[in-house]
C-alpha atoms as a printed R data frame, in Angstrom:
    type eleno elety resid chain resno       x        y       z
1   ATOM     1    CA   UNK     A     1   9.242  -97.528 -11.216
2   ATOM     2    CA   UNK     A     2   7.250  -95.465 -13.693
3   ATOM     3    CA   UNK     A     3   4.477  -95.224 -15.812
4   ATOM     4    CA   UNK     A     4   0.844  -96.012 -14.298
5   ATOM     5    CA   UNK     A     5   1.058  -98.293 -11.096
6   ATOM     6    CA   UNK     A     6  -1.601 -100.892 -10.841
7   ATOM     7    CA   UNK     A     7  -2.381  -99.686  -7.010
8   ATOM     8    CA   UNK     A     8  -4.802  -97.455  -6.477
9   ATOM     9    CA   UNK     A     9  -4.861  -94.741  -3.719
10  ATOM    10    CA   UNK     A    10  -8.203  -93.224  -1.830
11  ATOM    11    CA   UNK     A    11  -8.787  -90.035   0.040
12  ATOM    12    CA   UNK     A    12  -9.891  -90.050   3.950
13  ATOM    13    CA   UNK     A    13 -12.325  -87.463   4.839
14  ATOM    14    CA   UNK     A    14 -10.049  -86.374   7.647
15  ATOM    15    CA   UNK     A    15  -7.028  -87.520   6.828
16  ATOM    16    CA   UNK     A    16  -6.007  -86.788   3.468
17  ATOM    17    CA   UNK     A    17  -4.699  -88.536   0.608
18  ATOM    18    CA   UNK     A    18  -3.460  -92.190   1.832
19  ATOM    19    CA   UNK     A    19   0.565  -92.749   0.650
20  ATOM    20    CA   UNK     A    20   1.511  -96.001  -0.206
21  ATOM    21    CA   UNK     A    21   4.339  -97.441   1.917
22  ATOM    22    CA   UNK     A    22   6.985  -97.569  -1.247
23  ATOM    23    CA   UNK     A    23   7.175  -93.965  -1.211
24  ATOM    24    CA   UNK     A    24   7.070  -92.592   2.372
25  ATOM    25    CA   UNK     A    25  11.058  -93.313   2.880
26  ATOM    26    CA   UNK     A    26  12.588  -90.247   1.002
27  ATOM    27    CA   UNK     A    27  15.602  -87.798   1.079
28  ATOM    28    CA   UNK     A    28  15.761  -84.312   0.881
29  ATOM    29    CA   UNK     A    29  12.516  -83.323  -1.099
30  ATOM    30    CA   UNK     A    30   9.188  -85.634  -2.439
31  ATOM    31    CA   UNK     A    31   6.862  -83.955  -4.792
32  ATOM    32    CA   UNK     A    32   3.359  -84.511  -5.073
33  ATOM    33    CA   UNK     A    33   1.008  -83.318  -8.553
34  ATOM    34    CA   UNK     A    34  -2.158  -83.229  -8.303
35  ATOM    35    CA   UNK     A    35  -4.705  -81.952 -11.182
36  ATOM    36    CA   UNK     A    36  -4.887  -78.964  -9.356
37  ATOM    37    CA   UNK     A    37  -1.499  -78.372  -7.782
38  ATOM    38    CA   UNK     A    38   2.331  -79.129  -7.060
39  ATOM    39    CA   UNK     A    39   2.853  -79.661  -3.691
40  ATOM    40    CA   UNK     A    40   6.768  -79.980  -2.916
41  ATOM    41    CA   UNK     A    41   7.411  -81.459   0.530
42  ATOM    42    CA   UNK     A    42  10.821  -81.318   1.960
43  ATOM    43    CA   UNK     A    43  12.797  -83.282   4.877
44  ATOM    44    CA   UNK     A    44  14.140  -87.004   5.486
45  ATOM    45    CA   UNK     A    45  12.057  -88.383   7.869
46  ATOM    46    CA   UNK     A    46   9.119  -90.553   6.618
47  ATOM    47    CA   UNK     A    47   5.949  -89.619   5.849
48  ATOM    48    CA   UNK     A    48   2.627  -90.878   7.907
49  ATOM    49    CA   UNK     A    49   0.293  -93.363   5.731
50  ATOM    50    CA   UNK     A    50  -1.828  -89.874   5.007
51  ATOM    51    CA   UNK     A    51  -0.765  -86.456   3.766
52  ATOM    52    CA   UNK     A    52  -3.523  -84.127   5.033
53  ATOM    53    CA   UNK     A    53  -1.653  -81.520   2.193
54  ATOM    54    CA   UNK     A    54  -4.218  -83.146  -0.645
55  ATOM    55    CA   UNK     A    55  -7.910  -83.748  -0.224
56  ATOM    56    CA   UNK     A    56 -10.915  -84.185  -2.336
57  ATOM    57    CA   UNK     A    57 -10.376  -80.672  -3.788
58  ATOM    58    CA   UNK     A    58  -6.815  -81.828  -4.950
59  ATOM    59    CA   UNK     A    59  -9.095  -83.663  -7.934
60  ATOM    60    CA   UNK     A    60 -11.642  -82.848 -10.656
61  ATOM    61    CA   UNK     A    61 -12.504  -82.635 -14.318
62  ATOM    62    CA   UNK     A    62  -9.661  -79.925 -15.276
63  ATOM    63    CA   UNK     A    63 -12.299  -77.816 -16.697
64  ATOM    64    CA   UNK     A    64 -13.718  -77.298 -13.626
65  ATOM    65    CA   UNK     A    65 -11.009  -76.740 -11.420
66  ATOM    66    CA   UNK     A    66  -9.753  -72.919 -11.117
67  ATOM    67    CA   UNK     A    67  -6.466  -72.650 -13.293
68  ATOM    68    CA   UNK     A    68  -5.275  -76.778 -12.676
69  ATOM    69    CA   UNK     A    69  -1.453  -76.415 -12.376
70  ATOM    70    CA   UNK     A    70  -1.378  -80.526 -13.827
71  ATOM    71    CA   UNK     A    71  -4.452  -80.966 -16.112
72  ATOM    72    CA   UNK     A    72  -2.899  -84.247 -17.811
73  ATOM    73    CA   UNK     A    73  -3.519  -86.174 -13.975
74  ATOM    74    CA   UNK     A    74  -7.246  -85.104 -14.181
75  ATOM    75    CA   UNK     A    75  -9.664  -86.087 -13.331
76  ATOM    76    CA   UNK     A    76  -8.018  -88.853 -10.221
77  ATOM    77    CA   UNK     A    77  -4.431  -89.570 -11.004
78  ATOM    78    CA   UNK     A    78  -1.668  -88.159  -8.380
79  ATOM    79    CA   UNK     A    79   1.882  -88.348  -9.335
80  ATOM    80    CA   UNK     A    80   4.674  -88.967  -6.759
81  ATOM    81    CA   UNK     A    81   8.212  -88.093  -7.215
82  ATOM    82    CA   UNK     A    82  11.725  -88.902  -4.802
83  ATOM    83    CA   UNK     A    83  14.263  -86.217  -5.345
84  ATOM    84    CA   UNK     A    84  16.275  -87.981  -7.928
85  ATOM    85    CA   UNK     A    85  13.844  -90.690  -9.215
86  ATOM    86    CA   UNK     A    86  11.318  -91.158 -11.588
87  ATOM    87    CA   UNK     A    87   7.645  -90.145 -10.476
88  ATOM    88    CA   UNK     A    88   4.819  -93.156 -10.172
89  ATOM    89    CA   UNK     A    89   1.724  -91.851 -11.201
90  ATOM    90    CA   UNK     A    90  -1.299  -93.236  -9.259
91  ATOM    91    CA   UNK     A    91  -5.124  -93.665  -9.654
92  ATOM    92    CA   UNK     A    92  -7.267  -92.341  -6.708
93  ATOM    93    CA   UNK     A    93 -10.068  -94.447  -6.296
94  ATOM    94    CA   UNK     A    94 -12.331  -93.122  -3.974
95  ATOM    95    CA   UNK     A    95 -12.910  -90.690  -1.145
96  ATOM    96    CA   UNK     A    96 -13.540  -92.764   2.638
97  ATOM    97    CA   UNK     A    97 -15.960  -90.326   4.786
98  ATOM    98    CA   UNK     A    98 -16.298  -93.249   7.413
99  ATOM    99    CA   UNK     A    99 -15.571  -96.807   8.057
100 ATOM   100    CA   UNK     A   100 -17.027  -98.531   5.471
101 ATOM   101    CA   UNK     A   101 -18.136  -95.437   3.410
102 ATOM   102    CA   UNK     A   102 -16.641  -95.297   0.019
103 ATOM   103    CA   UNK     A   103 -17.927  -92.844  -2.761
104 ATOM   104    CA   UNK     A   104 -16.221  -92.375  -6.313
105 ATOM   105    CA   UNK     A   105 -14.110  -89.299  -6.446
């Protein structure tokens, strides 16, 4: 899979950035870009349905983030990448601060 994926991600409050089942399995190394950073997470186990790694700050208007490291993903687009596959780039929808509570990113 690459290009744009038609799912769309969110962002818990507490929780962090919610991972879509396809890509928790991995080997070895999974990176995640965000407009702000590269975060490069290594191991085999599988990840839990949030990574507490990216948050609301991970996203933003590349002008107003201090020195983005991924400006092409701003202002809500997260890109995903198994060690050894292409990346899936995703939309992030919306940020969850409590059951029920959705706000735009």
């Amino acid at each position: 899979m690459s290009g744009t994926d038609q799912k769309t991600l969110h962002v818990d409050a507490d929780r962090g950035l919610w991972v879509p089942p396809e890509v928790r399995e991995f080997d070895k190394q999974i990176v995640f870009r965000t407009p702000r950073s590269t975060l490069q997470h290594f191991g085999s186990g599988p990840l839990d349905p949030y990574y507490g790694m990216i948050d609301e700050g991970s996203f933003g208007d590349a002008e107003d983030l201090h020195d983005p490291k991924n400006p092409k993903l701003a202002p809500n687009q997260v890109s995903i990448k198994k060690q050894g596959e292409e990346a899936i780039v995703f939309e992030v929808e919306c940020v969850i601060d409590d059951p029920g509570n959705r706000r735009a990113l």
